[in-house]
Structure formats: structure tokens, C-alpha cells
Amino acid sequence: MKPPSFEYVAPHSLDEAIASLAEYGDTAKVLAGGQSLVPLLNMRLAGPDVLIDVNNVRELGGLSTWNGGISIGALVRQSALEHADIARQRAPLLVEATALVGHPAIRHRGTVGGSLAHADPAAELPAAMLALEAQLVVRGARAQRSMSADEFFLGNLTTALGPDELLTEIRVPGVPARTGSAFLEMSRRVGDFAVCGVAALVSLNDSGRVDRVRVALCGVGSGPTRARQVEQALKGELPSGPALEQAAQRVRDEIDPASDVHGSAAYRSKLAVTMTRRAIELAAQRAGAS
Amino acid sequence: MSPKLQIRVTVNGQEHDGLVEPRRLLSDFLREDLGLTGTHVGCEHGVCGACTVLLDGQSVRSCLLFAVQANGHTVMTVEGLAASDGSLHPIQAAFWQEHGLQCGFCTPGFLMTTYELLQANRSPSDEDIRAAISANLCRCTGYQNIVRSVRAAAEQMSTAAVAPVANARQ
């Protein structure tokens, strides 16, 4: 249970970090919070030649307002996001999701960007970012580009990040008035990965019907999963009663749950429906639904 | 083997210099290089919490951190709890009095987790206590006595904290 030998590089600026990535490419791994990478190293499931430790790159830290929402530096610790007033005010969904990541000792080190770049299909933050339609800013040696969370997550532990690219910033847009959110998850023990997790964001119109809804799930597919059919079914409807129940049922067609020791695929499907309904209900309540 | 790197880490108020391979885990640095074997190594992949220490005042898994990453930082281990004359910290005393341990393997992690909890919250509810220690595994006690120990420590520490004020009023 000791990590294999590696070369250690600790850049002090973003330019240095990008240069290191360009130099070592896919023989290197980026070390941010290390809460997923170091277990993989200890268990020797990963063995990169080089670790590029970005913990000293100050440009990657910091939370600020952005376009009615917030901008999150990739290196912002999960515990910092969880306790930031700016996040509570502008993206409460992220606060709720982050509080479900591991334990305080994990969140003290774990970073927002690290969780996204690692892209564990059961992780909370990727699903939350999908629901929030976050923009992920990525820098490589030649260019900076920005992509939607939808484009970023490609599947199990797989993202659109190139080997010489670094996730630098996450931009979470603001939401309209009368919007509520909820992140619910079911796990066997506190702090475990979700057997099933649901992020819901509901905006209501003046008559209390659903104007806009976003739903994304974790733990029930090869990556975080956006439930577009649920969203479409609910638009213009009341977020309650049969309309909600019927919309929630449609999540079954969007997910691809696996069977494992924590639950069968059939159980996960059932759970996904129930939790989708509950998450939308709670988000709607928080948006001020009667 | 990668070349060793020179590091300086302040552990329990004392500066230590070390020469470590980059892959040296902080837990092994503390135990093997500094001889501070109070920090225990259980699962070595961040699940059990036995290796919990405070890095710059915040609880972390020392098995998920490389010693080089602690360079220039401050670490507190379980050895930093007791007074220099060996008298137990109130948290340690409470675990002893309330039978908060049996084999004791997990105890250093529980003590450090409790220390962090009580730094921030001197009157935690049972729910707060359970949420905090959910990060640590114990295979002996069934946790009941650990919750009791944390509660007792909290009471002891808040009494100790208000005592001087009460005296002043008399």
C-alpha cells in the first residue's frame, strides 16, 4: 500500500503548470487535493511517471462573482466552497452537493476541479455542475477554451480534457428569480459515494408552473447523467401530483445503472425515480411553490 | 528512485527537517522519519481515519498527503495533545473515563477529529458529534462510548473555559 516512485514537479504559476503538462503529457498526472488520486497510487492502480502538484498555483484558487453566478477556481477546496457565503447565496445547490462529498477531512483537501476532472460517475459535483449548466474553462499550451459541463463529461472517469490541458476555472451561471434547488442522495453510510444522487433546479413562472427545470443524476450511469426527458415532460406543468410522478418515471429511460454490492440495477432504477420526484418537489418548494 | 527532497515541517510546535522521496506519505514521514508513532496507519486509502492529523489546523488524512506537500506547513499529531508534563488533554481523559476505546488502534484519529470538532463547537449536539466522527472507523466500541466520550470532553472543556470568568465574578 505504498505509492510507486514518481518524479515530483511543483509549479508555482499557471504558466509553469501548463508548461509542465506540455512537457510530460500523458505520462503525468495532476495532483490537486489527492483524495482520489493518492488512494489509486497507494493501491497501485495508477502509476504515472510524473506528478504535477498544482497546490502552489495561486491563480487556481479563489471564488468570485460571475454573470449573476459564481466563478470557482479549480483548486478551491470543497470545504471552502461548502462554507462560502457567496456560494450559499448564488449556488446553494453546490453547497448542498459538496456537503455530501466524503467527510470534512476529505473536503479540507479535495478540490472542486479535482472532483470534476476525476469524473467518478458516482461523484456529486459533476452532477451538480451538469444541472447548473456550468462552463468549464480549460487551458493548454496553445489555447484556452471553455466548454459546457455536458461537453466535458464523457463517461466513466473520462472527460474532454486533453493530456496537456488543465481545468482552471468553473463558471456557474446565475439563476432566474423564483428558482429553487435541491441535491438529494442515497448512500449506505454517511460520506460514501452515492448509490443514487439527484440534482434538481426548478424555476417557476407567475402561475406557479414549471418555467425551467434541470435534473442531473449520479451513481446510475457511466457518468453524470442529465435527465432531459424529465425536464421536457415537466415544462409548463405543476411540480407536484401526477404530472411530477409521470415526469419522474421518464428518468428510467435516461439512466443506465449497474448492479453492484450496493444495489441492483433494478433497485437503482426505482430509487432514481423516487429521488428525482423528491428532489424536484423540494426544489420547487424552495422556489416558493405552494 | 526519484531524488530526495529537502523539507521542513513544523510538527507539534517543533521544526523538523527531512530528506524524503516524493512518494513518502506524510503518515510514514511522521511515523518512520520522526518516530511519532501515535499516528496510526489503517487502510492507507483514506477510508478509516486512523491517520487523521491537523494540517494548518484542519483535519486531513495523512495517508493521502505526501510529506513534500507539508513542506513549510504546520502539522499537529496526537502527540501534540497531552501537556509537556504528560498530563492528558481533556479529550484524552474523557475517552479514558468513558471507555471510548478498547484496542485503541483507531483512537488517535478519533482524538484529532474530536479536537477539531471541539475547537469549532464547544457544545455539539449528538448529531454534530456523530456527523464529525462518521469520518472515522472503530471496530471495537460500537461507537456509543465514543459519542459519550466526546460529549464528556465538550462539557469538561466548556466548564474549564468559563471557570475563570465565574471566579472573577466572585
mmCIF file of N, CA, C and O in Angstrom, chain B residues 92-150:
data_model
loop_
_atom_site.group_PDB
_atom_site.id
_atom_site.type_symbol
_atom_site.label_atom_id
_atom_site.label_comp_id
_atom_site.label_asym_id
_atom_site.label_seq_id
_atom_site.Cartn_x
_atom_site.Cartn_y
_atom_site.Cartn_z
ATOM 1 N N GLN B 92 -8.506 13.356 25.786
ATOM 2 C CA GLN B 92 -7.928 12.050 26.099
ATOM 3 C C GLN B 92 -8.480 11.515 27.423
ATOM 4 O O GLN B 92 -8.826 10.329 27.536
ATOM 5 N N ALA B 93 -8.581 12.406 28.408
ATOM 6 C CA ALA B 93 -9.095 11.996 29.719
ATOM 7 C C ALA B 93 -10.529 11.488 29.586
ATOM 8 O O ALA B 93 -10.907 10.480 30.194
ATOM 9 N N ALA B 94 -11.302 12.182 28.772
ATOM 10 C CA ALA B 94 -12.708 11.787 28.602
ATOM 11 C C ALA B 94 -12.817 10.429 27.918
ATOM 12 O O ALA B 94 -13.633 9.596 28.307
ATOM 13 N N PHE B 95 -11.977 10.179 26.912
ATOM 14 C CA PHE B 95 -12.003 8.869 26.242
ATOM 15 C C PHE B 95 -11.628 7.762 27.235
ATOM 16 O O PHE B 95 -12.140 6.647 27.174
ATOM 17 N N TRP B 96 -10.710 8.089 28.129
ATOM 18 C CA TRP B 96 -10.280 7.111 29.130
ATOM 19 C C TRP B 96 -11.429 6.842 30.123
ATOM 20 O O TRP B 96 -11.818 5.699 30.360
ATOM 21 N N GLN B 97 -11.991 7.926 30.639
ATOM 22 C CA GLN B 97 -13.025 7.780 31.669
ATOM 23 C C GLN B 97 -14.289 7.121 31.126
ATOM 24 O O GLN B 97 -14.957 6.368 31.820
ATOM 25 N N GLU B 98 -14.632 7.446 29.892
ATOM 26 C CA GLU B 98 -15.903 6.943 29.332
ATOM 27 C C GLU B 98 -15.710 5.675 28.504
ATOM 28 O O GLU B 98 -16.613 5.275 27.786
ATOM 29 N N HIS B 99 -14.545 5.073 28.592
ATOM 30 C CA HIS B 99 -14.258 3.842 27.837
ATOM 31 C C HIS B 99 -14.508 4.048 26.341
ATOM 32 O O HIS B 99 -15.176 3.248 25.704
ATOM 33 N N GLY B 100 -13.971 5.140 25.818
ATOM 34 C CA GLY B 100 -14.137 5.449 24.400
ATOM 35 C C GLY B 100 -13.197 4.653 23.513
ATOM 36 O O GLY B 100 -13.028 4.993 22.339
ATOM 37 N N LEU B 101 -12.533 3.659 24.066
ATOM 38 C CA LEU B 101 -11.663 2.820 23.247
ATOM 39 C C LEU B 101 -11.550 1.442 23.865
ATOM 40 O O LEU B 101 -11.782 1.260 25.057
ATOM 41 N N GLN B 102 -11.228 0.493 23.000
ATOM 42 C CA GLN B 102 -10.880 -0.834 23.503
ATOM 43 C C GLN B 102 -9.471 -1.168 23.036
ATOM 44 O O GLN B 102 -8.528 -1.015 23.779
ATOM 45 N N CYS B 103 -9.321 -1.542 21.760
ATOM 46 C CA CYS B 103 -7.954 -1.864 21.318
ATOM 47 C C CYS B 103 -7.116 -0.608 21.137
ATOM 48 O O CYS B 103 -5.906 -0.651 21.244
ATOM 49 N N GLY B 104 -7.776 0.511 20.835
ATOM 50 C CA GLY B 104 -7.052 1.773 20.762
ATOM 51 C C GLY B 104 -6.447 2.111 19.414
ATOM 52 O O GLY B 104 -5.883 3.189 19.249
ATOM 53 N N PHE B 105 -6.582 1.208 18.435
ATOM 54 C CA PHE B 105 -5.926 1.468 17.156
ATOM 55 C C PHE B 105 -6.485 2.715 16.473
ATOM 56 O O PHE B 105 -5.753 3.522 15.912
ATOM 57 N N CYS B 106 -7.787 2.885 16.536
ATOM 58 C CA CYS B 106 -8.425 3.998 15.825
ATOM 59 C C CYS B 106 -8.358 5.290 16.614
ATOM 60 O O CYS B 106 -8.690 6.364 16.107
ATOM 61 N N THR B 107 -7.990 5.177 17.902
ATOM 62 C CA THR B 107 -8.143 6.301 18.842
ATOM 63 C C THR B 107 -7.414 7.592 18.418
ATOM 64 O O THR B 107 -7.998 8.669 18.536
ATOM 65 N N PRO B 108 -6.183 7.512 17.931
ATOM 66 C CA PRO B 108 -5.526 8.774 17.552
ATOM 67 C C PRO B 108 -6.352 9.582 16.547
ATOM 68 O O PRO B 108 -6.451 10.811 16.667
ATOM 69 N N GLY B 109 -6.943 8.875 15.600
ATOM 70 C CA GLY B 109 -7.773 9.551 14.594
ATOM 71 C C GLY B 109 -9.019 10.155 15.224
ATOM 72 O O GLY B 109 -9.399 11.286 14.904
ATOM 73 N N PHE B 110 -9.632 9.407 16.121
ATOM 74 C CA PHE B 110 -10.825 9.931 16.798
ATOM 75 C C PHE B 110 -10.471 11.154 17.649
ATOM 76 O O PHE B 110 -11.224 12.128 17.699
ATOM 77 N N LEU B 111 -9.333 11.099 18.319
ATOM 78 C CA LEU B 111 -8.943 12.224 19.181
ATOM 79 C C LEU B 111 -8.721 13.485 18.346
ATOM 80 O O LEU B 111 -9.171 14.573 18.720
ATOM 81 N N MET B 112 -8.051 13.329 17.203
ATOM 82 C CA MET B 112 -7.766 14.512 16.389
ATOM 83 C C MET B 112 -9.049 15.056 15.744
ATOM 84 O O MET B 112 -9.231 16.268 15.624
ATOM 85 N N THR B 113 -9.924 14.142 15.347
ATOM 86 C CA THR B 113 -11.202 14.571 14.770
ATOM 87 C C THR B 113 -12.029 15.302 15.823
ATOM 88 O O THR B 113 -12.644 16.339 15.550
ATOM 89 N N THR B 114 -12.022 14.768 17.042
ATOM 90 C CA THR B 114 -12.754 15.397 18.140
ATOM 91 C C THR B 114 -12.148 16.758 18.478
ATOM 92 O O THR B 114 -12.864 17.727 18.739
ATOM 93 N N TYR B 115 -10.827 16.811 18.464
ATOM 94 C CA TYR B 115 -10.141 18.070 18.762
ATOM 95 C C TYR B 115 -10.604 19.161 17.794
ATOM 96 O O TYR B 115 -10.939 20.275 18.201
ATOM 97 N N GLU B 116 -10.647 18.810 16.516
ATOM 98 C CA GLU B 116 -11.094 19.795 15.527
ATOM 99 C C GLU B 116 -12.554 20.195 15.768
ATOM 100 O O GLU B 116 -12.896 21.373 15.734
ATOM 101 N N LEU B 117 -13.395 19.207 16.028
ATOM 102 C CA LEU B 117 -14.816 19.489 16.274
ATOM 103 C C LEU B 117 -14.969 20.466 17.442
ATOM 104 O O LEU B 117 -15.693 21.465 17.338
ATOM 105 N N LEU B 118 -14.260 20.183 18.544
ATOM 106 C CA LEU B 118 -14.467 20.991 19.754
ATOM 107 C C LEU B 118 -13.782 22.360 19.675
ATOM 108 O O LEU B 118 -14.131 23.266 20.421
ATOM 109 N N GLN B 119 -12.819 22.490 18.775
ATOM 110 C CA GLN B 119 -12.251 23.818 18.537
ATOM 111 C C GLN B 119 -13.312 24.740 17.956
ATOM 112 O O GLN B 119 -13.367 25.932 18.262
ATOM 113 N N ALA B 120 -14.157 24.168 17.100
ATOM 114 C CA ALA B 120 -15.145 24.983 16.389
ATOM 115 C C ALA B 120 -16.465 25.051 17.154
ATOM 116 O O ALA B 120 -17.221 26.006 17.000
ATOM 117 N N ASN B 121 -16.749 24.045 17.966
ATOM 118 C CA ASN B 121 -18.079 23.936 18.579
ATOM 119 C C ASN B 121 -17.948 23.299 19.958
ATOM 120 O O ASN B 121 -17.743 22.092 20.076
ATOM 121 N N ARG B 122 -18.100 24.132 20.995
ATOM 122 C CA ARG B 122 -17.907 23.613 22.351
ATOM 123 C C ARG B 122 -19.145 22.920 22.922
ATOM 124 O O ARG B 122 -19.082 22.299 23.973
ATOM 125 N N SER B 123 -20.264 23.075 22.253
ATOM 126 C CA SER B 123 -21.446 22.365 22.758
ATOM 127 C C SER B 123 -22.138 21.629 21.605
ATOM 128 O O SER B 123 -23.255 21.968 21.215
ATOM 129 N N PRO B 124 -21.445 20.640 21.043
ATOM 130 C CA PRO B 124 -22.017 19.922 19.904
ATOM 131 C C PRO B 124 -23.193 19.044 20.334
ATOM 132 O O PRO B 124 -23.186 18.483 21.437
ATOM 133 N N SER B 125 -24.191 18.958 19.475
ATOM 134 C CA SER B 125 -25.295 18.026 19.705
ATOM 135 C C SER B 125 -24.791 16.624 19.374
ATOM 136 O O SER B 125 -23.733 16.467 18.749
ATOM 137 N N ASP B 126 -25.543 15.619 19.778
ATOM 138 C CA ASP B 126 -25.148 14.254 19.432
ATOM 139 C C ASP B 126 -25.075 14.084 17.918
ATOM 140 O O ASP B 126 -24.246 13.350 17.398
ATOM 141 N N GLU B 127 -25.952 14.810 17.228
ATOM 142 C CA GLU B 127 -25.940 14.749 15.765
ATOM 143 C C GLU B 127 -24.632 15.325 15.217
ATOM 144 O O GLU B 127 -24.015 14.753 14.317
ATOM 145 N N ASP B 128 -24.210 16.462 15.783
ATOM 146 C CA ASP B 128 -22.930 17.062 15.368
ATOM 147 C C ASP B 128 -21.780 16.074 15.605
ATOM 148 O O ASP B 128 -20.884 15.924 14.775
ATOM 149 N N ILE B 129 -21.826 15.451 16.776
ATOM 150 C CA ILE B 129 -20.746 14.520 17.143
ATOM 151 C C ILE B 129 -20.715 13.349 16.170
ATOM 152 O O ILE B 129 -19.662 12.984 15.641
ATOM 153 N N ARG B 130 -21.879 12.795 15.910
ATOM 154 C CA ARG B 130 -21.938 11.640 15.007
ATOM 155 C C ARG B 130 -21.511 12.016 13.587
ATOM 156 O O ARG B 130 -20.833 11.246 12.908
ATOM 157 N N ALA B 131 -21.909 13.215 13.159
ATOM 158 C CA ALA B 131 -21.501 13.663 11.822
ATOM 159 C C ALA B 131 -19.982 13.790 11.761
ATOM 160 O O ALA B 131 -19.345 13.370 10.789
ATOM 161 N N ALA B 132 -19.389 14.360 12.807
ATOM 162 C CA ALA B 132 -17.936 14.572 12.799
ATOM 163 C C ALA B 132 -17.192 13.242 12.794
ATOM 164 O O ALA B 132 -16.274 13.039 11.998
ATOM 165 N N ILE B 133 -17.595 12.322 13.673
ATOM 166 C CA ILE B 133 -16.828 11.079 13.781
ATOM 167 C C ILE B 133 -17.226 10.049 12.723
ATOM 168 O O ILE B 133 -16.658 8.964 12.688
ATOM 169 N N SER B 134 -18.184 10.413 11.862
ATOM 170 C CA SER B 134 -18.531 9.485 10.782
ATOM 171 C C SER B 134 -17.321 9.266 9.877
ATOM 172 O O SER B 134 -17.267 8.302 9.116
ATOM 173 N N ALA B 135 -16.356 10.149 9.968
ATOM 174 C CA ALA B 135 -15.154 10.029 9.141
ATOM 175 C C ALA B 135 -14.172 9.004 9.687
ATOM 176 O O ALA B 135 -13.135 8.772 9.087
ATOM 177 N N ASN B 136 -14.469 8.428 10.850
ATOM 178 C CA ASN B 136 -13.518 7.510 11.480
ATOM 179 C C ASN B 136 -14.176 6.160 11.771
ATOM 180 O O ASN B 136 -15.301 6.119 12.258
ATOM 181 N N LEU B 137 -13.444 5.097 11.501
ATOM 182 C CA LEU B 137 -13.977 3.759 11.756
ATOM 183 C C LEU B 137 -13.400 3.189 13.039
ATOM 184 O O LEU B 137 -12.214 3.335 13.322
ATOM 185 N N CYS B 138 -14.263 2.541 13.822
ATOM 186 C CA CYS B 138 -13.843 1.812 15.020
ATOM 187 C C CYS B 138 -14.492 0.443 14.946
ATOM 188 O O CYS B 138 -15.696 0.351 14.689
ATOM 189 N N ARG B 139 -13.699 -0.614 15.134
ATOM 190 C CA ARG B 139 -14.269 -1.958 15.050
ATOM 191 C C ARG B 139 -14.548 -2.560 16.424
ATOM 192 O O ARG B 139 -15.006 -3.688 16.508
ATOM 193 N N CYS B 140 -14.226 -1.841 17.512
ATOM 194 C CA CYS B 140 -14.430 -2.420 18.842
ATOM 195 C C CYS B 140 -15.671 -1.884 19.551
ATOM 196 O O CYS B 140 -16.492 -2.632 20.039
ATOM 197 N N THR B 141 -15.786 -0.584 19.627
ATOM 198 C CA THR B 141 -16.669 0.009 20.647
ATOM 199 C C THR B 141 -18.136 0.053 20.258
ATOM 200 O O THR B 141 -18.980 0.207 21.131
ATOM 201 N N GLY B 142 -18.450 -0.026 18.985
ATOM 202 C CA GLY B 142 -19.835 0.212 18.583
ATOM 203 C C GLY B 142 -20.186 1.687 18.670
ATOM 204 O O GLY B 142 -21.355 2.050 18.559
ATOM 205 N N TYR B 143 -19.200 2.522 18.888
ATOM 206 C CA TYR B 143 -19.307 3.996 18.832
ATOM 207 C C TYR B 143 -20.037 4.648 20.008
ATOM 208 O O TYR B 143 -19.870 5.836 20.245
ATOM 209 N N GLN B 144 -20.877 3.880 20.730
ATOM 210 C CA GLN B 144 -21.678 4.524 21.788
ATOM 211 C C GLN B 144 -20.784 5.243 22.798
ATOM 212 O O GLN B 144 -21.034 6.386 23.177
ATOM 213 N N ASN B 145 -19.750 4.539 23.233
ATOM 214 C CA ASN B 145 -18.882 5.148 24.242
ATOM 215 C C ASN B 145 -18.014 6.262 23.661
ATOM 216 O O ASN B 145 -17.556 7.140 24.395
ATOM 217 N N ILE B 146 -17.813 6.217 22.369
ATOM 218 C CA ILE B 146 -17.033 7.300 21.751
ATOM 219 C C ILE B 146 -17.874 8.576 21.745
ATOM 220 O O ILE B 146 -17.391 9.652 22.095
ATOM 221 N N VAL B 147 -19.148 8.431 21.378
ATOM 222 C CA VAL B 147 -20.036 9.603 21.400
ATOM 223 C C VAL B 147 -20.105 10.165 22.829
ATOM 224 O O VAL B 147 -20.001 11.373 23.050
ATOM 225 N N ARG B 148 -20.222 9.243 23.799
ATOM 226 C CA ARG B 148 -20.267 9.659 25.208
ATOM 227 C C ARG B 148 -18.963 10.392 25.592
ATOM 228 O O ARG B 148 -19.001 11.395 26.302
ATOM 229 N N SER B 149 -17.856 9.893 25.119
ATOM 230 C CA SER B 149 -16.557 10.496 25.441
ATOM 231 C C SER B 149 -16.454 11.904 24.879
ATOM 232 O O SER B 149 -15.971 12.828 25.551
ATOM 233 N N VAL B 150 -16.914 12.072 23.635
ATOM 234 C CA VAL B 150 -16.830 13.398 23.007
ATOM 235 C C VAL B 150 -17.727 14.373 23.771
ATOM 236 O O VAL B 150 -17.340 15.519 24.035
#
